[in-house]
CSV table of C-alpha atoms and ligand atoms in Angstrom, one decimal:
chain,number,residue,atom,x,y,z
D,1,MET,CA,-101.8,63.1,60.3
D,2,THR,CA,-102.0,59.4,59.5
D,3,ALA,CA,-100.7,56.7,61.9
D,4,LEU,CA,-97.8,54.8,60.5
D,5,LEU,CA,-97.4,52.5,63.5
D,6,GLU,CA,-100.2,51.5,65.9
D,7,ILE,CA,-99.4,49.3,68.8
D,8,GLU,CA,-102.3,48.1,70.9
D,9,LYS,CA,-102.1,46.2,74.1
D,10,LEU,CA,-98.8,44.6,73.1
D,11,THR,CA,-97.4,41.9,75.5
D,12,VAL,CA,-94.1,40.2,75.0
D,13,GLN,CA,-93.0,37.6,77.5
D,14,PHE,CA,-90.0,35.4,78.1
D,15,GLY,CA,-89.7,32.1,79.8
D,16,SER,CA,-91.6,28.9,79.8
D,17,ALA,CA,-91.8,25.8,81.9
D,18,THR,CA,-88.3,24.2,82.4
D,19,LEU,CA,-87.8,20.5,83.0
D,20,THR,CA,-87.4,21.2,86.7
D,21,ASP,CA,-90.7,23.1,86.7
D,22,ARG,CA,-92.4,20.2,85.1
D,23,ILE,CA,-90.9,17.6,87.5
D,24,LEU,CA,-91.8,19.7,90.5
D,25,ARG,CA,-95.1,20.6,88.9
D,26,ARG,CA,-94.6,24.2,89.6
D,27,ARG,CA,-95.8,27.1,87.6
D,28,ALA,CA,-93.3,28.4,85.0
D,29,ARG,CA,-91.8,31.8,85.7
D,30,VAL,CA,-92.9,34.1,83.0
D,31,LEU,CA,-91.3,37.5,82.6
D,32,ARG,CA,-93.4,40.1,80.9
D,33,ALA,CA,-90.9,42.4,79.3
D,34,VAL,CA,-93.6,44.4,77.5
D,35,ASP,CA,-96.9,44.4,79.3
D,36,ASP,CA,-100.2,45.5,77.6
D,37,LEU,CA,-98.5,48.5,76.0
D,38,SER,CA,-100.2,50.8,73.5
D,39,LEU,CA,-98.5,53.5,71.4
D,40,THR,CA,-99.2,55.3,68.1
D,41,LEU,CA,-96.6,56.9,65.9
D,42,GLU,CA,-97.8,59.3,63.2
D,43,GLN,CA,-96.2,59.6,59.8
D,44,GLY,CA,-93.2,61.9,59.9
D,45,GLU,CA,-93.2,62.1,63.7
D,46,ALA,CA,-90.3,61.4,66.1
D,47,LEU,CA,-91.3,59.6,69.3
D,48,ALA,CA,-88.8,59.0,72.1
D,49,VAL,CA,-89.3,55.9,74.4
D,50,VAL,CA,-87.3,56.5,77.6
D,51,GLY,CA,-86.9,54.5,80.8
D,52,GLU,CA,-84.3,52.8,83.0
D,53,SER,CA,-82.3,49.8,82.0
D,54,GLY,CA,-84.5,46.6,81.8
D,55,CYS,CA,-87.9,48.4,81.4
D,56,GLY,CA,-88.5,46.7,78.1
D,57,LYS,CA,-87.4,49.3,75.5
D,58,SER,CA,-85.3,47.0,73.3
D,59,THR,CA,-87.9,44.2,73.6
D,60,LEU,CA,-90.5,46.7,72.3
D,61,ALA,CA,-88.2,47.6,69.3
D,62,ARG,CA,-87.4,43.9,68.7
D,63,ALA,CA,-91.1,43.1,68.7
D,64,ILE,CA,-91.8,45.8,66.1
D,65,VAL,CA,-89.1,44.5,63.7
D,66,GLY,CA,-90.2,40.9,64.3
D,67,LEU,CA,-87.1,39.7,66.2
D,68,VAL,CA,-89.1,38.4,69.2
D,69,PRO,CA,-92.5,36.7,69.2
D,70,ILE,CA,-95.6,38.6,70.4
D,71,ALA,CA,-97.6,37.0,73.1
D,72,SER,CA,-100.7,39.1,72.5
D,73,GLY,CA,-101.8,42.5,71.1
D,74,ARG,CA,-101.8,44.2,67.8
D,75,VAL,CA,-99.0,45.8,65.8
D,76,HIS,CA,-100.3,47.7,62.7
D,77,PHE,CA,-97.8,49.2,60.3
D,78,ASP,CA,-99.2,51.5,57.5
D,79,GLY,CA,-102.6,49.8,58.1
D,80,MET,CA,-101.2,46.2,57.9
D,81,ASP,CA,-101.3,43.8,60.8
D,82,ILE,CA,-97.7,42.7,61.2
D,83,ALA,CA,-98.0,41.0,64.7
D,84,GLY,CA,-97.9,37.5,63.1
D,85,GLY,CA,-95.3,38.2,60.4
D,86,ARG,CA,-94.4,40.6,57.7
D,87,ASP,CA,-93.6,40.4,54.0
D,88,ARG,CA,-90.2,41.4,52.5
D,89,SER,CA,-91.4,44.9,51.6
D,90,THR,CA,-92.5,45.7,55.1
D,91,ARG,CA,-89.2,44.3,56.5
D,92,ARG,CA,-87.4,46.8,54.3
D,93,ARG,CA,-89.6,49.7,55.3
D,94,ILE,CA,-88.8,49.3,59.1
D,95,GLN,CA,-85.0,49.6,59.8
D,96,MET,CA,-83.1,49.7,63.0
D,97,VAL,CA,-79.9,51.3,64.2
D,98,PHE,CA,-78.3,49.5,67.2
D,99,GLN,CA,-76.5,50.7,70.3
D,100,ASP,CA,-73.1,49.1,69.7
D,101,PRO,CA,-71.9,50.3,66.3
D,102,GLY,CA,-68.8,48.0,66.6
D,103,SER,CA,-70.6,44.7,67.0
D,104,SER,CA,-73.5,45.5,64.7
D,105,LEU,CA,-71.1,45.8,61.7
D,106,ASN,CA,-69.5,42.8,60.0
D,107,PRO,CA,-65.7,43.2,60.7
D,108,SER,CA,-64.7,41.3,57.5
D,109,LEU,CA,-66.7,43.6,55.1
D,110,THR,CA,-65.6,47.0,53.9
D,111,VAL,CA,-68.1,49.8,54.3
D,112,ARG,CA,-68.8,49.6,50.6
D,113,ASN,CA,-69.7,45.9,50.8
D,114,THR,CA,-71.8,46.4,53.9
D,115,LEU,CA,-73.9,49.0,52.1
D,116,ALA,CA,-73.9,47.0,48.8
D,117,GLU,CA,-75.3,44.0,50.6
D,118,VAL,CA,-78.4,45.9,51.7
D,119,LEU,CA,-78.9,47.5,48.3
D,120,LYS,CA,-78.7,44.0,46.6
D,121,VAL,CA,-80.9,42.2,49.2
D,122,HIS,CA,-83.7,44.7,48.7
D,123,SER,CA,-83.0,45.4,45.0
D,124,MET,CA,-82.8,49.1,45.7
D,125,VAL,CA,-80.8,50.1,42.6
D,126,PRO,CA,-79.6,48.3,39.4
D,127,ALA,CA,-76.2,46.6,39.8
D,128,ASP,CA,-74.3,49.3,37.8
D,129,ARG,CA,-75.6,52.0,40.2
D,130,ILE,CA,-74.5,50.4,43.4
D,131,GLY,CA,-71.2,52.3,43.6
D,132,GLU,CA,-72.9,55.6,42.9
D,133,ARG,CA,-75.6,54.9,45.6
D,134,CYS,CA,-72.9,54.0,48.2
D,135,ALA,CA,-71.3,57.4,47.5
D,136,GLU,CA,-74.6,59.1,47.9
D,137,LEU,CA,-75.2,57.3,51.3
D,138,MET,CA,-71.8,58.5,52.5
D,139,ASP,CA,-72.7,62.0,51.6
D,140,LEU,CA,-76.0,61.6,53.4
D,141,VAL,CA,-74.3,60.7,56.7
D,142,GLU,CA,-71.6,63.3,56.1
D,143,LEU,CA,-68.6,60.9,55.8
D,144,PRO,CA,-65.8,61.2,53.1
D,145,PRO,CA,-66.1,58.7,50.2
D,146,ALA,CA,-62.7,57.3,51.1
D,147,ILE,CA,-64.2,55.5,54.1
D,148,LEU,CA,-66.1,53.2,51.7
D,149,ASP,CA,-62.9,51.2,51.4
D,150,ALA,CA,-62.3,50.9,55.1
D,151,ARG,CA,-63.2,48.0,57.4
D,152,PRO,CA,-65.0,48.8,60.7
D,153,GLN,CA,-61.9,48.3,62.9
D,154,ARG,CA,-60.3,51.3,61.3
D,155,LEU,CA,-63.2,53.6,62.1
D,156,SER,CA,-64.0,55.7,65.2
D,157,GLY,CA,-67.2,55.0,67.3
D,158,GLY,CA,-68.9,58.0,65.7
D,159,GLN,CA,-68.0,56.9,62.2
D,160,LYS,CA,-69.2,53.4,62.8
D,161,GLN,CA,-72.5,54.7,64.0
D,162,ARG,CA,-72.8,56.9,60.9
D,163,ILE,CA,-72.2,53.7,58.9
D,164,GLY,CA,-74.9,52.0,60.9
D,165,ILE,CA,-77.3,54.8,60.0
D,166,ALA,CA,-76.2,54.7,56.3
D,167,ARG,CA,-76.9,50.9,56.3
D,168,ALA,CA,-80.4,51.5,57.7
D,169,LEU,CA,-81.0,54.3,55.2
D,170,ALA,CA,-79.8,52.2,52.2
D,171,ALA,CA,-83.1,50.3,52.5
D,172,GLU,CA,-85.0,53.7,52.2
D,173,PRO,CA,-87.2,52.9,55.3
D,174,ASP,CA,-90.3,54.8,56.3
D,175,LEU,CA,-89.7,54.0,60.0
D,176,LEU,CA,-86.3,54.2,61.6
D,177,ILE,CA,-85.9,52.7,65.0
D,178,ALA,CA,-82.8,53.9,66.9
D,179,ASP,CA,-82.2,51.7,70.0
D,180,GLU,CA,-79.7,53.6,72.3
D,181,ALA,CA,-78.0,54.7,69.1
D,182,VAL,CA,-75.8,57.3,70.8
D,183,ALA,CA,-75.4,55.7,74.2
D,184,ALA,CA,-72.0,54.2,73.5
D,185,LEU,CA,-70.6,57.5,72.1
D,186,ASP,CA,-68.6,60.3,73.8
D,187,VAL,CA,-70.8,63.4,74.6
D,188,SER,CA,-69.4,65.5,71.8
D,189,VAL,CA,-69.8,62.7,69.2
D,190,GLN,CA,-73.3,62.1,70.6
D,191,ALA,CA,-74.3,65.6,69.8
D,192,SER,CA,-73.1,65.4,66.2
D,193,VAL,CA,-74.9,62.1,65.6
D,194,LEU,CA,-78.1,63.5,67.2
D,195,ASN,CA,-77.8,66.5,64.9
D,196,LEU,CA,-77.4,64.2,61.9
D,197,LEU,CA,-80.5,62.3,62.9
D,198,ARG,CA,-82.4,65.5,63.3
D,199,GLN,CA,-81.4,66.7,59.8
D,200,LEU,CA,-82.0,63.3,58.1
D,201,ARG,CA,-85.4,63.0,59.7
D,202,HIS,CA,-86.6,66.3,58.1
D,203,ARG,CA,-84.7,65.9,54.8
D,204,LEU,CA,-86.0,62.3,54.2
D,205,GLY,CA,-89.4,62.6,55.9
D,206,LEU,CA,-88.5,59.7,58.2
D,207,THR,CA,-90.7,58.6,61.1
D,208,LEU,CA,-88.4,58.0,64.0
D,209,LEU,CA,-88.7,55.8,67.1
D,210,PHE,CA,-85.8,56.9,69.3
D,211,ILE,CA,-85.1,54.7,72.3
D,212,SER,CA,-82.9,56.1,75.2
D,213,HIS,CA,-82.4,55.7,78.9
D,214,ASP,CA,-81.4,59.4,79.0
D,215,LEU,CA,-84.1,62.0,78.8
D,216,ALA,CA,-81.6,64.8,78.1
D,217,VAL,CA,-80.7,63.4,74.7
D,218,VAL,CA,-84.3,63.3,73.3
D,219,ARG,CA,-85.3,66.9,74.1
D,220,ASN,CA,-84.2,68.5,70.9
D,221,LEU,CA,-84.8,65.5,68.6
D,222,CYS,CA,-88.3,64.2,69.4
D,223,ASP,CA,-91.8,65.6,69.1
D,224,ARG,CA,-93.3,63.3,71.7
D,225,VAL,CA,-92.0,61.3,74.6
D,226,ALA,CA,-93.3,58.0,76.1
D,227,VAL,CA,-91.9,57.1,79.5
D,228,MET,CA,-91.7,53.4,80.2
D,229,TYR,CA,-91.5,51.7,83.6
D,230,LEU,CA,-91.4,47.9,84.0
D,231,GLY,CA,-92.9,47.1,80.6
D,232,THR,CA,-95.6,49.7,80.4
D,233,VAL,CA,-96.0,53.3,79.5
D,234,VAL,CA,-96.5,55.5,82.6
D,235,GLU,CA,-96.5,58.9,80.9
D,236,GLU,CA,-96.9,60.2,77.3
D,237,SER,CA,-97.2,63.6,75.8
D,238,ASN,CA,-95.5,66.1,73.5
D,239,THR,CA,-91.9,66.8,74.5
D,240,GLU,CA,-92.6,70.3,75.8
D,241,GLU,CA,-95.4,69.0,78.1
D,242,VAL,CA,-93.3,66.1,79.5
D,243,PHE,CA,-90.3,68.3,80.3
D,244,GLY,CA,-92.4,71.3,81.4
D,245,ASN,CA,-95.4,69.7,83.1
D,246,PRO,CA,-94.5,66.1,84.1
D,247,ARG,CA,-97.5,64.4,85.9
D,248,HIS,CA,-95.9,61.1,86.9
D,249,PRO,CA,-93.5,60.9,89.9
D,250,TYR,CA,-91.3,58.6,87.9
D,251,THR,CA,-90.9,61.1,85.1
D,252,ARG,CA,-90.2,63.8,87.6
D,253,ALA,CA,-87.5,61.7,89.2
D,254,LEU,CA,-85.9,61.0,85.8
D,255,LEU,CA,-86.1,64.7,85.0
D,256,SER,CA,-84.5,65.7,88.3
D,257,ALA,CA,-81.5,63.6,87.3
D,258,VAL,CA,-81.1,65.7,84.1
D,259,PRO,CA,-78.6,68.5,84.8
D,260,ARG,CA,-80.0,71.9,83.9
D,261,ILE,CA,-78.1,75.2,83.9
D,262,GLY,CA,-79.2,77.5,86.7
D,263,VAL,CA,-81.6,75.1,88.3
D,264,LYS,CA,-81.0,73.2,91.5
D,265,LYS,CA,-83.0,70.3,92.9
D,266,THR,CA,-85.6,70.8,95.6
D,267,SER,CA,-85.5,68.4,98.6
D,268,GLY,CA,-88.9,67.0,97.7
D,269,GLU,CA,-87.7,65.9,94.3
D,270,ALA,CA,-85.0,63.3,95.2
D,271,ALA,CA,-83.4,61.4,92.3
D,272,LEU,CA,-84.6,57.9,91.8
D,273,ALA,CA,-83.7,55.6,94.7
D,274,GLY,CA,-82.8,52.0,94.3
D,275,GLU,CA,-83.4,49.6,91.4
D,276,PRO,CA,-86.7,48.8,89.8
D,277,PRO,CA,-88.2,45.5,91.1
D,278,SER,CA,-87.7,42.4,89.0
D,279,PRO,CA,-90.3,42.0,86.2
D,280,LEU,CA,-90.6,38.4,87.5
D,281,ALA,CA,-92.2,39.7,90.7
D,282,LEU,CA,-94.2,42.8,89.8
D,283,PRO,CA,-95.5,44.7,92.9
D,284,LEU,CA,-99.3,44.7,93.4
D,285,GLY,CA,-101.1,48.0,92.8
D,286,CYS,CA,-99.0,50.7,91.1
D,287,ARG,CA,-95.8,49.0,89.9
D,288,PHE,CA,-93.9,52.2,90.9
D,289,HIS,CA,-95.1,52.3,94.5
D,290,PRO,CA,-92.1,50.7,96.2
D,291,ARG,CA,-90.0,53.7,94.9
D,292,CYS,CA,-92.5,56.4,94.8
D,293,PRO,CA,-92.0,59.3,97.3
D,294,ILE,CA,-95.7,60.1,97.4
D,295,ALA,CA,-97.2,56.6,97.4
D,296,ALA,CA,-100.4,56.3,99.4
D,297,GLU,CA,-102.4,53.3,100.6
D,298,VAL,CA,-104.5,53.1,97.4
D,299,CYS,CA,-101.2,52.8,95.4
D,300,ARG,CA,-100.4,49.5,97.1
D,301,ILE,CA,-103.8,48.0,96.2
D,302,GLU,CA,-105.1,49.4,93.0
D,303,GLU,CA,-103.2,49.6,89.7
D,304,PRO,CA,-103.7,53.1,88.1
D,305,LEU,CA,-104.9,53.3,84.5
D,306,LEU,CA,-103.2,55.4,81.8
D,307,GLU,CA,-105.5,58.4,81.9
D,308,SER,CA,-105.5,61.2,79.4
D,309,ARG,CA,-106.1,64.9,79.7
D,310,GLN,CA,-105.7,67.1,76.6
D,311,GLN,CA,-103.3,64.8,74.8
D,312,HIS,CA,-101.2,64.2,78.0
D,313,ALA,CA,-101.5,60.7,79.5
D,314,ALA,CA,-100.2,59.5,82.9
D,315,ARG,CA,-100.6,56.3,84.9
D,316,CYS,CA,-100.8,57.6,88.5
D,317,HIS,CA,-103.8,57.9,90.9
D,318,PHE,CA,-102.7,61.5,91.7
D,319,ALA,CA,-101.5,62.7,88.3
D,320,TRP,CA,-104.4,65.1,87.8
D,321,GLU,CA,-105.1,66.1,91.4
D,322,SER,CA,-103.7,69.6,90.7
D,323,THR,CA,-104.1,71.5,87.5
D,324,GLU,CA,-101.1,73.6,88.3
D,325,PRO,CA,-97.8,72.6,86.5
D,326,ILE,CA,-95.6,70.6,88.9
D,327,THR,CA,-92.2,72.3,89.4
D,328,ILE,CA,-89.2,70.1,89.4
D,329,GLY,CA,-86.7,72.6,90.6
D,330,GLU,CA,-86.4,76.1,91.9
D,331,GLN,CA,-84.2,79.0,90.8
D,332,PRO,CA,-81.2,79.4,93.0
N,1,LIG,N1,-84.3,37.0,75.4
N,1,LIG,C1,-84.6,37.2,76.6
N,1,LIG,N2,-84.9,36.2,77.5
N,1,LIG,C2,-85.2,36.5,78.8
N,1,LIG,N3,-85.4,37.7,79.3
N,1,LIG,C3,-85.2,38.7,78.5
N,1,LIG,C4,-84.7,38.6,77.1
N,1,LIG,N4,-84.6,39.8,76.6
N,1,LIG,C5,-84.9,40.7,77.5
N,1,LIG,N5,-85.2,40.0,78.7
N,1,LIG,C6,-85.6,40.7,79.9
N,1,LIG,O1,-86.7,41.6,79.6
N,1,LIG,C7,-86.6,42.8,80.4
N,1,LIG,C8,-86.5,43.9,79.5
N,1,LIG,O2,-85.3,43.9,78.8
N,1,LIG,P1,-84.9,44.9,77.6
N,1,LIG,O3,-83.6,44.5,77.1
N,1,LIG,O4,-86.0,45.1,76.7
N,1,LIG,O5,-84.8,46.3,78.5
N,1,LIG,P2,-84.2,47.7,78.0
N,1,LIG,O6,-85.2,48.7,78.5
N,1,LIG,O7,-83.9,47.7,76.6
N,1,LIG,O8,-82.9,47.8,78.9
N,1,LIG,P3,-81.4,48.5,78.5
N,1,LIG,O9,-81.7,50.0,78.8
N,1,LIG,O10,-80.5,47.9,79.5
N,1,LIG,O11,-81.1,48.2,77.1
N,1,LIG,C9,-85.4,42.6,81.3
N,1,LIG,O12,-85.8,42.2,82.6
N,1,LIG,C10,-84.5,41.6,80.5
N,1,LIG,O13,-83.7,40.9,81.5
N,2,LIG,S1,-100.1,55.8,91.7
N,2,LIG,FE1,-99.2,56.2,93.7
N,2,LIG,S2,-97.3,55.0,93.8
N,2,LIG,FE2,-98.0,55.1,91.6
N,2,LIG,S3,-96.9,56.8,90.8
N,2,LIG,FE3,-98.9,57.6,91.5
N,2,LIG,S4,-98.6,58.2,93.6
N,2,LIG,FE4,-96.8,57.0,93.1
N,3,LIG,MG1,-82.1,48.0,75.5
C-alpha cells in the first residue's frame, strides 16, 4: 500500500497576544487545537477520526485542506509537501463534506448550478458536457434527476447531504474528508448516507477520512480508527482491534457509551464523567488523568508516549500491562 496522506507532528494553534496582553506584558494565551499529531492514510483506505466535541477533529480537517495555518509539522499528500500551500490540482484532489448540509450549500443556486460551478472551476468536462455530468453525479448519489432544478430549501436534510457529497465528487477527488457528515441527520437517514459513502468509496476507489464524535457510526464504514483526545491521538488501530481490544481507558469509556445488543455495562467501566479540560490549560502528565478511572501517581507527572504493539498504538502508561483483551461489558 502507498501512503496518500502523511501527517507528521502536526500542530495547529489559535490565539496570539492581544493589546491587553501587550499592555500588561503578559504571555499570550495560545490554544493548541492539534498538538504534535501524526497520522498516515493509505491509498484507498477509510480512516475514522473520533473524539468528543472540541478535541480538534475539525481543525485537523481544516489544516489538511489548507483552511487554517499550520504552526509546525509536515503534511504530505501523494508525496508532495502541502503544509505551506498547495497548487490548484492538489486543491481539487482533496474535497470535503461538511456537517451542516443546509448552510454549506448556496441557497440562491439550483443544484445544477452548484454542481456546474465545481465542474467549471476545475475544468472537469467541456462546457457542452456539463448537463450530462450533472445527471451522472445525481445518479452516483442516488437522487432523481428532477432535483437538479431545485434550490436547497426545497430539499430534505438527507437530500442536501447527498448534494454535498455530489458537489465534492464533481471534482473527482482522491481524498474525501467527511467532517461529521451524518451528525445532523435522523438515525434512519444517517444509515442510508453511510451506506452510500460505503458504496462510493469502493466504486470510485476513494480514500476517506471520516470524522465523527460517535464511534457507533464508523464501525461498518472504516478500516482503521484513530481516537483523539485534546488535540492528540491516544489510540489507533484497525477497526476490529479498537472495538474488540481497546487499550486506552478513554476509548473504553467511549465504547461503553455505544449501545450494543445483549451487552450490559460493568460497574468498572463507567461512561465518561465530566467535560474535557480546556485546551488552554492542559493537565500535566497524561492529559486524560483528571477523568481516568485508573489514573496512578505516574500519570499526574509523566506524559505517556504513543506506543505501538503489532500495529496497535496507544498513549497510556498501562496500555500494554496485560496481553489479555480488555472486556468492556459482560453478557447478561
Ligand atoms: N478559529 C478558532 N479560533 C480559536 N479557537 C478555535 C478556533 N477553531 C477551533 N478552536 C478551538 O480549538 C479546539 C478544537 O476545536 P475543533 O472545532 O477542531 O473541535 P472538534 O473536535 O471538531 O469539535 P466538534 O465535535 O464540536 O466539532 C476547541 O477548543 C475550539 O474552541
Ligand atoms: S496514562 Fe494513566 S491517566 Fe492516562 S490514560 Fe493511562 S492510566 Fe489513565
Ligand atoms: Mg468539528
